[in-house]
């Protein structure tokens, strides 16, 4: 989505989802820059806010309360979010190298990739310890540790700075509230713990540690980490059930190969936050302020964000850059496990609850910025409007993918007047997943499909569209043969248009090559938004149709349901307590990108009937099998595989814009408990949904064992073409 509909001319790439970049995205959403395509590259769909991590460990916050939803931010800002990890930069060719996909081109780049606190050089560290940064893995590992329910857990924390002490107190508080008696030891290499904090605050924190029974071992370093102990340089061995490193600030190793000027491995930047390469900026903990060195602290990343935003825009437009002058000191509010805090500035050194309340208000106010706002709906036209316009517009944003289809009843009415095939070599036409043509001793199947973009990432959209188009070929039991591409690009400059089309075709070629097919041509044009489609042919000895299911057959579904609901919720920027929606969207996209080929190869030799579950939902496509086979079906709602959060979102009223039409098309032919959130998902339009196969009961156990994600969800029954839900 380009700002104000202008063509994109330059690629601005933000590498890393740190606090500075999150705030840049937020500001960009409020003030987009015409002509710029914005990209964020980050391994996860959400990023934790460091200021609230001790509160999460202590149990004061739920996980979703401390996570910045980068998917949501990306949609607000019209940015593409690439879920991957940067591994290098080719500055001559202006490429960002990634771990899991081809490089991304940039015209201007900013780095905010954070730091690590791991200790890879210590034997046993990788297998038996966890670092406080990156925060996501630490939080997950901590929750798993709590579930072990150890009555007397032993914890060793490597690093006796403010972070180590704060997390030690938070850990003690959480474990004590659970009725456990923890023994916590902090290791500090210096002669004294808390070396970088004021004396008064240090004394108060040491007192809190003493009251909690937290022990300090100073002048020592860890030399080996085992599953149940930490060996020290002093010769002492500390028993440990949970070993955490908060030992310092380690830059990401790949920065050393960029050719940028570095300071102890961190990117050196000047007052404008530019690196030694004027096309690369850096902010947050990965940057070293060469003009005003400061410790690594989130407060500086937050203060850098407005300057970074201004300077990125200025660099893209030829404007004048601003200088960032960091404050000399800042208020440090260190939580003390319970709802208390110690302050280090302005002479404050209280550990009372009022400082915790101050800290809590500051943190919640910061996080509230990222949950404000909602979806941008199409504005109503001014003046008179034709009757029926509001009903046609609907109350929801128009869905992408298969959620943008015409409903089943409307489609049937539109095609009702088409003549039957007149050629003898056309064995079947509309009504099945693909047309079937005679080809020598076997058959050739042909199908076409295209998708309105559901992501701003052209490469991911190409993979999803190609995977989706191949679904009809696999559903017919055919071997993919050849594909023609149909691509509508949004308005882009000649350079970005070529760049984008190359990404789409390269990714699609990979998908078809993996399936054994070739792209043999296609057509491109420019339009209002990205649309990607493919016409695909396949070869088979015999085509598997929707007809042929027999009473007693087991119904097998190979992918979870819920893509339409999850994507509709993302477009509506839905909020649900306990849920980080961006993570659910990432799981949904990953499911859609999975090929049906391996499952089809196993199911096709056994299936009596098969189809892929797409726009008309599970119920609609199962009714097609029933009608073609002259049978009914029983569907067990409890056995349906569902995407993460899909049922919770359905319970909150989220649904695709096509779901009502899908439900209406099934009226009178489906019965059972249809008012539950789980039942709503059988009408949910799927993009890149799974295969639905009717297989002999005796073959089902082996097939279910061989296809990892497959589930038995019901049976074919005798009788009229209707579904009974149980």
XYZ file of C-alpha atoms in Angstrom:
726
model
C 0.000 0.000 0.000
C 1.755 3.134 -1.171
C 1.116 6.417 0.609
C -1.784 8.329 -0.958
C -1.695 6.054 -4.015
C 1.522 7.515 -5.423
C 3.918 5.163 -7.228
C 6.789 3.857 -5.109
C 10.208 5.047 -6.263
C 12.614 4.158 -3.424
C 12.994 1.200 -1.046
C 13.523 2.130 2.608
C 14.465 -0.992 4.572
C 14.410 -1.144 8.374
C 16.437 -4.092 9.632
C 15.375 -5.116 13.130
C 12.242 -4.492 15.157
C 13.821 -2.617 18.066
C 12.185 0.251 19.931
C 13.518 2.977 17.608
C 12.175 1.235 14.508
C 8.840 0.471 16.167
C 8.424 4.186 16.853
C 9.489 5.051 13.287
C 6.763 2.728 11.980
C 4.248 4.364 14.287
C 5.188 7.844 13.085
C 5.263 6.682 9.460
C 1.675 5.476 9.793
C 0.671 8.992 10.820
C 2.863 10.721 8.230
C 3.643 8.463 5.268
C 6.051 9.694 2.618
C 4.818 9.512 -0.977
C 7.057 7.505 -3.268
C 8.610 5.305 -0.568
C 8.104 1.557 -0.171
C 8.785 0.753 3.469
C 10.051 -2.675 4.562
C 10.716 -4.065 8.035
C 12.869 -7.190 8.426
C 12.638 -8.975 11.775
C 12.765 -12.639 12.849
C 9.528 -12.431 14.858
C 6.094 -10.948 14.275
C 6.258 -9.215 17.658
C 9.004 -7.680 19.783
C 9.086 -7.469 23.581
C 9.344 -4.119 25.348
C 12.417 -4.389 27.550
C 11.112 -2.080 30.278
C 8.362 -4.526 31.227
C 10.354 -7.759 31.042
C 11.117 -7.922 34.803
C 7.397 -7.413 35.442
C 6.636 -10.342 33.131
C 9.164 -12.569 34.924
C 7.714 -11.496 38.289
C 4.179 -12.265 37.121
C 2.854 -8.692 37.134
C 2.206 -8.620 33.379
C 0.832 -11.110 30.894
C 2.988 -11.826 27.864
C 0.737 -9.983 25.434
C 0.996 -6.832 27.560
C 4.730 -6.472 26.898
C 4.801 -7.395 23.200
C 4.852 -4.807 20.393
C 2.842 -6.284 17.514
C 4.999 -5.581 14.467
C 2.391 -7.070 12.116
C -0.109 -4.505 13.322
C 2.413 -1.698 13.038
C 3.344 -2.805 9.546
C -0.286 -2.757 8.397
C -0.808 0.698 9.904
C 2.310 2.007 8.170
C 1.618 0.264 4.850
C 4.926 -1.582 5.215
C 5.870 -5.089 4.192
C 7.073 -7.202 7.103
C 9.613 -9.882 6.216
C 9.923 -12.473 8.969
C 13.569 -13.408 8.702
C 16.961 -12.686 10.239
C 19.571 -10.498 8.548
C 22.936 -12.184 8.073
C 24.931 -9.627 6.092
C 24.986 -6.562 3.855
C 26.338 -6.208 0.321
C 26.876 -2.455 0.211
C 28.063 -2.402 -3.410
C 24.853 -4.012 -4.672
C 22.692 -2.590 -1.880
C 21.454 -5.950 -0.675
C 20.475 -7.225 2.766
C 21.268 -10.938 3.009
C 18.783 -13.047 4.959
C 18.927 -16.450 6.611
C 15.881 -17.999 4.955
C 15.237 -16.275 1.637
C 16.998 -14.377 -1.166
C 18.429 -10.905 -0.446
C 16.302 -7.759 -0.216
C 17.338 -4.635 -2.140
C 17.528 -1.261 -0.388
C 17.998 2.332 -1.458
C 18.274 3.497 2.146
C 18.623 1.343 5.237
C 18.463 1.600 9.008
C 19.722 -0.943 11.545
C 18.079 -1.516 14.933
C 18.935 -5.153 15.592
C 19.667 -4.985 19.312
C 22.350 -6.917 21.128
C 22.848 -10.293 22.711
C 23.838 -11.257 26.252
C 24.722 -14.843 25.461
C 28.129 -16.349 26.225
C 28.868 -18.732 23.349
C 32.521 -19.180 24.331
C 31.651 -20.873 27.625
C 31.472 -24.656 27.213
C 27.943 -25.930 27.654
C 26.322 -22.518 27.385
C 24.318 -23.237 24.228
C 22.788 -26.417 25.660
C 22.186 -25.480 29.278
C 21.699 -21.709 29.633
C 19.589 -18.884 28.234
C 20.351 -15.206 27.629
C 18.183 -12.324 28.762
C 18.504 -10.945 25.231
C 16.878 -11.725 22.886
C 13.989 -11.483 25.300
C 11.485 -13.725 23.543
C 13.392 -16.986 24.041
C 14.147 -16.095 27.667
C 10.469 -15.526 28.495
C 9.457 -18.823 26.873
C 12.224 -20.750 28.635
C 11.225 -19.181 31.955
C 7.612 -20.311 31.612
C 8.746 -23.845 30.822
C 10.981 -23.787 33.906
C 8.085 -22.697 36.099
C 6.000 -25.604 34.813
C 8.562 -28.058 36.234
C 7.185 -27.234 39.685
C 10.490 -27.659 41.560
C 9.949 -27.038 45.311
C 13.502 -25.714 45.913
C 14.696 -24.346 42.554
C 18.301 -23.203 42.202
C 19.028 -20.313 39.875
C 22.381 -18.914 38.751
C 22.429 -15.494 37.077
C 25.640 -14.530 35.281
C 26.029 -10.760 35.462
C 25.716 -8.587 38.538
C 24.662 -5.338 36.935
C 21.278 -3.651 37.238
C 19.693 -6.098 34.788
C 20.950 -9.174 36.607
C 19.825 -7.910 40.011
C 16.432 -6.823 38.689
C 15.770 -10.223 37.105
C 17.026 -12.047 40.201
C 14.509 -10.168 42.371
C 11.744 -10.698 39.817
C 12.497 -14.439 39.683
C 12.477 -14.705 43.471
C 9.143 -12.903 43.717
C 7.464 -15.153 41.138
C 8.780 -18.369 42.653
C 7.919 -17.315 46.199
C 4.348 -16.492 45.149
C 4.100 -20.013 43.755
C 5.025 -21.393 47.170
C 8.565 -22.382 46.266
C 11.813 -21.662 48.101
C 14.355 -20.518 45.527
C 18.096 -20.263 46.018
C 19.451 -17.583 43.674
C 23.127 -16.743 43.099
C 24.433 -13.807 41.062
C 27.933 -14.073 39.541
C 29.818 -10.831 38.890
C 33.335 -10.690 37.415
C 34.115 -7.328 39.055
C 35.017 -6.989 42.703
C 31.661 -5.401 43.444
C 28.172 -5.968 42.072
C 26.112 -3.120 40.597
C 29.202 -1.155 39.501
C 27.327 1.328 37.267
C 24.703 2.736 39.602
C 24.703 5.361 42.335
C 25.735 4.421 45.860
C 22.380 5.043 47.490
C 20.466 3.026 44.907
C 23.092 0.282 45.062
C 22.787 -0.006 48.820
C 19.020 -0.270 48.593
C 19.132 -2.953 45.915
C 21.735 -4.961 47.851
C 19.410 -4.764 50.852
C 16.502 -6.115 48.775
C 18.709 -8.978 47.603
C 19.698 -9.814 51.162
C 16.057 -9.863 52.250
C 15.258 -12.230 49.376
C 18.213 -14.470 50.153
C 19.925 -13.679 46.856
C 23.648 -14.407 47.142
C 26.448 -12.545 45.303
C 29.670 -14.192 44.129
C 32.039 -11.448 42.955
C 35.440 -11.569 41.302
C 34.477 -14.755 39.488
C 33.511 -15.911 36.006
C 31.648 -18.942 34.699
C 33.992 -21.393 32.977
C 31.612 -24.260 32.220
C 27.860 -24.728 32.301
C 26.283 -28.122 32.823
C 22.643 -29.156 32.946
C 22.670 -28.985 36.746
C 25.592 -26.749 37.686
C 27.849 -23.815 36.807
C 31.618 -24.134 37.246
C 33.421 -20.922 38.322
C 36.954 -19.657 37.722
C 37.478 -19.767 41.486
C 36.976 -23.538 41.478
C 33.559 -23.329 43.107
C 30.668 -25.276 41.562
C 27.185 -23.798 41.880
C 24.202 -26.170 41.555
C 21.729 -24.747 39.045
C 18.340 -25.701 37.674
C 18.086 -22.501 35.595
C 21.111 -20.572 34.331
C 20.602 -17.080 32.925
C 23.141 -14.757 31.309
C 22.756 -10.998 31.763
C 26.491 -10.592 31.463
C 26.824 -7.723 29.077
C 26.356 -6.445 25.608
C 27.476 -8.547 22.667
C 27.057 -7.183 19.135
C 25.674 -9.378 16.391
C 28.627 -11.069 14.752
C 27.645 -10.490 11.121
C 28.206 -6.734 11.506
C 31.952 -7.412 11.346
C 31.646 -8.383 7.681
C 29.768 -5.271 6.540
C 32.802 -3.023 6.124
C 31.121 -0.379 8.270
C 33.146 1.483 10.884
C 32.630 -0.352 14.179
C 33.438 0.299 17.821
C 33.931 -2.953 19.739
C 31.652 -4.594 17.186
C 28.884 -1.984 17.326
C 28.044 0.295 14.384
C 29.664 3.691 14.878
C 27.277 6.541 14.099
C 27.642 10.295 14.243
C 25.160 12.942 15.422
C 22.832 12.282 12.472
C 22.766 8.523 13.291
C 24.439 7.803 9.954
C 27.118 5.159 9.824
C 30.327 5.413 7.806
C 28.103 4.594 4.816
C 25.686 7.522 4.334
C 23.009 5.118 3.035
C 22.979 3.156 6.303
C 21.696 4.538 9.614
C 21.767 2.749 12.963
C 19.960 3.247 16.272
C 19.347 1.516 19.564
C 21.728 -0.861 21.265
C 23.461 -1.978 18.045
C 24.756 1.590 17.512
C 27.707 3.309 19.174
C 27.307 7.074 19.476
C 30.824 8.098 18.523
C 30.169 11.765 19.345
C 28.585 11.047 22.744
C 29.139 7.487 24.028
C 26.388 6.207 26.301
C 25.580 2.886 28.000
C 23.198 0.475 26.303
C 19.724 1.479 27.475
C 16.294 1.505 25.891
C 15.738 5.137 26.801
C 18.275 6.222 24.181
C 16.597 4.174 21.448
C 13.276 5.825 22.282
C 14.810 9.322 22.221
C 16.605 8.573 18.934
C 13.392 7.640 17.114
C 12.146 11.169 16.218
C 15.589 12.162 14.920
C 15.920 8.904 12.995
C 12.482 9.401 11.442
C 13.335 12.958 10.366
C 16.713 12.005 8.962
C 15.442 9.013 6.981
C 12.863 11.243 5.339
C 15.456 13.946 4.751
C 17.909 11.488 3.205
C 15.198 10.256 0.834
C 14.097 13.735 -0.196
C 17.370 15.662 -0.200
C 16.527 17.565 2.974
C 18.712 18.691 5.862
C 19.555 16.175 8.576
C 19.211 16.829 12.306
C 21.687 15.996 15.048
C 20.849 13.757 17.998
C 22.259 14.928 21.335
C 21.632 12.337 24.052
C 20.938 13.419 27.610
C 23.849 13.001 29.997
C 21.864 10.954 32.487
C 18.388 9.520 32.808
C 16.026 8.320 35.511
C 16.615 4.645 36.204
C 13.645 2.916 37.835
C 14.709 -0.553 38.925
C 11.926 -2.898 40.005
C 12.511 -4.923 43.144
C 10.484 -8.054 42.430
C 7.251 -7.067 44.123
C 5.446 -3.899 43.140
C 8.222 -1.659 44.377
C 11.112 0.125 42.706
C 14.384 1.903 43.378
C 15.236 5.135 41.588
C 18.709 6.278 40.589
C 18.574 9.986 39.792
C 17.482 13.236 41.386
C 18.525 11.876 44.777
C 15.628 9.402 44.832
C 16.345 6.051 46.431
C 12.988 4.834 47.634
C 11.958 1.267 47.201
C 8.314 1.985 47.810
C 5.186 1.258 45.851
C 4.749 4.806 44.560
C 7.848 4.482 42.390
C 6.550 1.197 41.001
C 3.297 2.952 40.130
C 5.274 5.683 38.357
C 7.235 3.073 36.411
C 4.088 1.108 35.605
C 2.347 4.230 34.266
C 5.351 5.134 32.108
C 5.584 1.623 30.677
C 1.860 1.253 30.019
C 1.696 4.685 28.387
C 4.531 3.669 26.065
C 2.817 0.409 25.096
C -0.553 2.121 24.618
C 0.876 4.012 21.651
C 1.129 0.740 19.732
C -2.457 -0.392 20.325
C -4.245 2.857 19.449
C -6.066 3.283 16.164
C -7.946 0.851 13.992
C -8.420 -0.223 10.401
C -8.668 2.385 7.664
C -12.114 1.851 6.160
C -13.245 3.256 2.857
C -14.793 6.693 3.526
C -18.415 7.285 2.634
C -18.962 9.503 -0.377
C -20.154 13.034 0.297
C -23.561 14.110 -0.941
C -26.318 11.909 -2.358
C -25.592 8.213 -2.806
C -27.487 5.480 -4.576
C -29.724 3.170 -2.563
C -27.982 -0.074 -1.614
C -24.474 1.421 -1.587
C -23.967 0.959 2.165
C -25.154 -2.659 1.995
C -22.766 -3.370 -0.884
C -19.847 -1.770 0.946
C -20.488 -3.799 4.100
C -19.080 -3.122 7.557
C -15.761 -4.957 7.206
C -12.627 -4.250 5.164
C -12.579 -6.248 1.925
C -10.627 -9.437 2.544
C -7.687 -10.552 0.439
C -6.935 -14.059 -0.793
C -9.952 -16.352 -1.212
C -11.941 -14.122 1.117
C -12.300 -11.738 -1.857
C -14.176 -14.306 -3.959
C -17.713 -13.992 -5.214
C -20.012 -16.120 -3.064
C -21.027 -19.621 -4.145
C -24.619 -18.703 -4.991
C -23.608 -15.668 -7.041
C -20.966 -17.669 -8.866
C -23.401 -20.490 -9.679
C -25.932 -17.999 -11.032
C -23.297 -16.325 -13.190
C -22.124 -19.615 -14.714
C -25.547 -21.203 -15.131
C -25.841 -20.119 -18.754
C -22.534 -21.507 -19.936
C -22.916 -24.315 -22.516
C -21.619 -27.782 -21.800
C -18.241 -28.701 -23.369
C -18.667 -29.499 -27.080
C -15.300 -31.129 -27.754
C -14.933 -34.849 -27.196
C -11.452 -34.409 -25.733
C -12.818 -32.131 -22.984
C -13.866 -34.757 -20.464
C -15.196 -32.349 -17.842
C -15.426 -28.610 -17.400
C -16.718 -26.473 -14.563
C -17.818 -28.072 -11.315
C -14.609 -29.746 -10.259
C -11.267 -28.376 -9.096
C -9.848 -28.410 -12.634
C -11.017 -29.102 -16.148
C -10.032 -32.547 -17.443
C -8.759 -32.986 -21.018
C -7.872 -36.201 -22.813
C -4.102 -36.462 -23.327
C -2.879 -39.701 -24.902
C -3.510 -42.664 -22.621
C -4.011 -40.378 -19.622
C -5.495 -36.974 -18.909
C -4.365 -33.381 -18.583
C -5.960 -31.096 -16.002
C -5.990 -27.316 -16.237
C -6.997 -24.685 -13.690
C -6.504 -20.998 -13.001
C -6.529 -18.966 -9.828
C -5.439 -15.556 -8.681
C -5.395 -13.801 -5.325
C -5.843 -10.220 -4.240
C -2.799 -9.491 -2.069
C -3.139 -10.340 1.601
C 0.416 -9.266 2.465
C 2.618 -6.367 1.365
C 5.512 -8.784 0.779
C 5.531 -9.602 -2.976
C 7.771 -12.647 -2.564
C 5.594 -14.201 0.129
C 2.480 -13.310 -1.862
C 3.931 -15.116 -4.888
C 4.630 -18.244 -2.826
C 1.111 -18.248 -1.401
C -0.531 -17.644 -4.795
C 1.534 -20.377 -6.477
C 0.863 -22.819 -3.640
C -2.832 -21.998 -3.830
C -3.032 -22.479 -7.623
C -1.242 -25.830 -7.359
C -3.855 -26.988 -4.852
C -6.388 -27.727 -7.609
C -3.839 -29.806 -9.519
C -2.899 -31.822 -6.441
C -6.574 -32.254 -5.515
C -7.136 -33.951 -8.889
C -4.283 -36.352 -8.197
C -2.228 -34.888 -11.056
C 1.463 -34.138 -11.455
C 2.038 -30.381 -12.025
C 3.307 -29.684 -15.535
C 3.416 -26.002 -16.559
C 2.227 -22.604 -15.339
C 1.450 -19.189 -16.807
C 1.667 -16.180 -14.492
C -0.781 -13.281 -14.329
C 0.536 -10.393 -12.251
C -1.044 -7.008 -11.579
C 1.525 -4.705 -9.987
C 0.643 -1.593 -7.994
C 1.999 1.673 -9.332
C 5.789 1.575 -9.085
C 8.716 3.259 -10.759
C 10.325 1.352 -13.622
C 13.147 0.267 -11.301
C 10.913 -0.873 -8.443
C 8.472 -2.492 -10.865
C 11.231 -4.621 -12.360
C 12.573 -5.348 -8.877
C 9.153 -6.454 -7.623
C 8.259 -8.561 -10.652
C 11.655 -10.282 -10.438
C 10.949 -11.194 -6.796
C 7.513 -12.556 -7.670
C 8.704 -14.631 -10.597
C 11.780 -15.942 -8.794
C 9.732 -17.126 -5.807
C 6.994 -18.596 -7.973
C 9.566 -20.433 -10.084
C 10.956 -22.000 -6.914
C 7.502 -23.178 -5.825
C 6.680 -24.691 -9.216
C 10.132 -26.259 -9.546
C 9.673 -27.926 -6.151
C 6.392 -29.327 -7.496
C 8.028 -30.518 -10.728
C 6.557 -27.846 -13.014
C 7.907 -24.968 -15.113
C 6.719 -21.423 -15.549
C 6.418 -21.038 -19.309
C 5.219 -17.443 -19.620
C 2.549 -15.068 -18.435
C 1.273 -11.514 -18.504
C 1.779 -8.424 -16.337
C -0.040 -5.135 -15.981
C -0.366 -2.218 -13.579
C -3.425 -1.668 -11.413
C -4.662 -0.410 -8.094
C -3.117 -3.190 -5.966
C -0.960 -6.276 -6.165
C -2.738 -9.339 -7.548
C -0.917 -12.592 -8.356
C -2.353 -15.571 -10.201
C -1.393 -18.642 -12.210
C -2.906 -20.911 -14.812
C -1.552 -24.407 -14.189
C -1.681 -27.707 -16.038
C -1.024 -31.184 -14.730
C -0.862 -34.765 -15.990
C -2.398 -37.895 -14.514
C -3.265 -41.454 -15.413
C -6.703 -40.748 -14.004
C -8.216 -37.637 -12.466
C -9.625 -37.794 -8.954
C -12.900 -35.914 -8.927
C -15.241 -34.824 -6.160
C -17.451 -37.788 -7.126
C -16.696 -41.304 -5.949
C -16.938 -41.007 -2.158
C -18.555 -44.070 -0.565
C -20.437 -44.568 2.718
C -17.950 -45.563 5.394
C -15.093 -43.537 3.917
C -13.081 -41.538 6.433
C -12.754 -37.809 5.802
C -9.168 -36.580 6.159
C -8.177 -32.894 6.284
C -4.489 -32.026 5.874
C -4.279 -28.417 7.118
C -5.824 -26.456 9.987
C -8.776 -24.130 9.376
C -9.051 -20.436 10.105
C -7.077 -18.458 7.514
C -10.017 -16.233 6.610
C -10.819 -15.420 10.231
C -7.212 -14.720 11.224
C -6.550 -12.515 8.185
C -9.845 -10.659 8.624
C -8.942 -9.986 12.252
C -5.556 -8.669 11.157
C -7.151 -6.327 8.612
C -9.554 -5.116 11.304
C -6.605 -4.748 13.729
C -8.553 -6.750 16.291
C -7.419 -6.823 19.896
C -8.027 -9.774 22.190
C -6.736 -10.134 25.771
C -3.954 -12.672 25.995
C -3.312 -12.683 22.250
C -0.510 -11.152 20.198
C -2.375 -11.117 16.903
C 0.744 -10.679 14.772
C 2.074 -14.027 15.985
C -1.193 -15.722 15.026
C -0.979 -14.089 11.588
C 2.608 -15.307 11.173
C 1.493 -18.878 11.969
C -1.353 -18.494 9.469
C 0.972 -17.301 6.696
C 3.379 -20.147 7.404
C 0.555 -22.671 7.107
C -0.600 -21.169 3.814
C 2.912 -21.368 2.367
C 3.121 -25.142 2.959
C 2.805 -27.228 -0.208
C 0.048 -29.798 -0.608
C 2.317 -31.917 -2.804
C 3.649 -34.374 -0.204
C 0.168 -35.014 1.237
C -1.339 -35.384 -2.244
C 1.251 -37.965 -3.252
C 0.173 -40.162 -0.336
C -3.583 -39.539 -0.496
C -4.177 -39.702 -4.267
C -3.562 -43.461 -4.703
C -6.116 -44.188 -1.971
C -8.724 -41.433 -2.224
C -12.196 -42.148 -3.612
C -12.835 -38.374 -3.833
C -10.698 -35.367 -3.069
C -10.769 -31.570 -3.205
C -8.855 -28.685 -1.682
C -10.589 -26.505 0.897
C -10.540 -22.918 -0.361
C -12.935 -19.996 -0.692
C -16.250 -21.737 0.027
C -14.999 -23.152 3.328
C -14.889 -26.698 4.632
C -18.680 -27.033 4.692
C -19.119 -25.748 1.144
C -16.444 -27.967 -0.343
C -17.608 -31.037 1.617
C -21.133 -30.479 0.300
C -19.663 -30.456 -3.224
C -18.217 -33.935 -2.578
C -21.521 -35.092 -1.116
C -23.547 -33.766 -4.063
C -21.188 -35.242 -6.668
C -21.046 -38.608 -4.880
C -24.716 -38.892 -3.913
C -23.811 -39.285 -0.253
C -24.036 -37.461 3.050
C -21.368 -36.783 5.667
C -20.869 -36.577 9.400
C -18.475 -33.907 10.620
C -16.955 -34.035 14.121
C -16.395 -30.426 15.144
C -14.186 -31.372 18.097
C -11.709 -33.078 15.753
C -11.212 -30.131 13.406
C -7.604 -28.873 13.286
C -7.543 -25.105 13.829
C -4.924 -22.397 13.422
C -3.668 -20.725 16.617
C -6.184 -18.156 17.900
C -8.739 -18.915 15.160
C -11.408 -20.164 17.564
C -10.830 -17.315 20.028
C -11.110 -14.762 17.224
C -14.301 -16.391 15.940
C -15.693 -16.230 19.480
C -14.928 -12.493 19.478
C -16.998 -12.046 16.320
C -14.162 -11.830 13.793
C -14.966 -13.307 10.396
C -14.096 -12.956 6.742
C -16.316 -10.803 4.541
C -17.156 -13.964 2.540
C -18.204 -16.083 5.546
C -21.886 -14.991 5.600
C -22.314 -15.952 1.923
C -20.660 -19.316 2.606
C -23.040 -20.003 5.484
C -26.056 -18.946 3.427
C -25.067 -21.300 0.602
C -25.216 -24.243 3.033
C -28.637 -23.473 4.528
C -30.987 -26.446 4.492
C -28.149 -28.887 3.826
C -26.322 -28.814 7.159
C -27.494 -29.478 10.701
C -26.094 -29.699 14.209
C -24.677 -27.230 16.748
C -23.821 -24.455 14.293
C -23.821 -21.455 16.646
C -20.462 -22.134 18.326
C -17.204 -20.369 17.362
C -15.751 -23.705 16.251
C -18.729 -24.320 13.986
C -18.309 -20.845 12.470
C -14.930 -21.924 11.144
C -16.416 -24.560 8.824
C -17.811 -21.631 6.787
C -14.517 -19.734 6.897
C -12.978 -19.190 3.425
C -9.529 -20.722 3.236
C -6.575 -19.529 1.200
C -4.106 -22.362 0.541
C -6.305 -24.626 2.624
C -5.696 -28.323 3.057
C -6.776 -31.310 1.008
C -10.088 -32.919 1.960
C -10.055 -36.582 0.998
C -12.580 -39.390 1.354
C -10.504 -42.558 1.841
C -11.371 -46.181 2.656
C -11.564 -46.742 6.410
C -8.929 -49.487 6.287
C -6.425 -47.108 4.637
C -7.023 -44.184 6.997
C -4.729 -45.138 9.929
C -1.630 -45.495 7.751
C -2.399 -42.251 5.890
C -2.926 -40.324 9.123
C 0.409 -41.597 10.400
C 2.195 -40.699 7.160
C 0.799 -37.148 6.731
C 1.966 -35.231 9.832
C -0.721 -32.528 9.990
C -3.629 -34.690 8.765
C -6.673 -35.264 10.941
C -9.689 -37.555 10.598
C -12.663 -35.206 10.912
C -15.675 -37.330 9.979
C -17.149 -39.979 7.705
C -19.115 -40.299 4.486
C -22.646 -41.612 5.139
C -25.466 -42.973 3.016
C -28.352 -40.702 2.201
C -28.939 -37.278 0.676
C -26.196 -34.703 0.132
C -26.164 -33.043 3.523
C -23.799 -32.658 6.495
C -24.582 -33.585 10.074
C -22.287 -31.873 12.581
C -21.636 -33.523 15.904
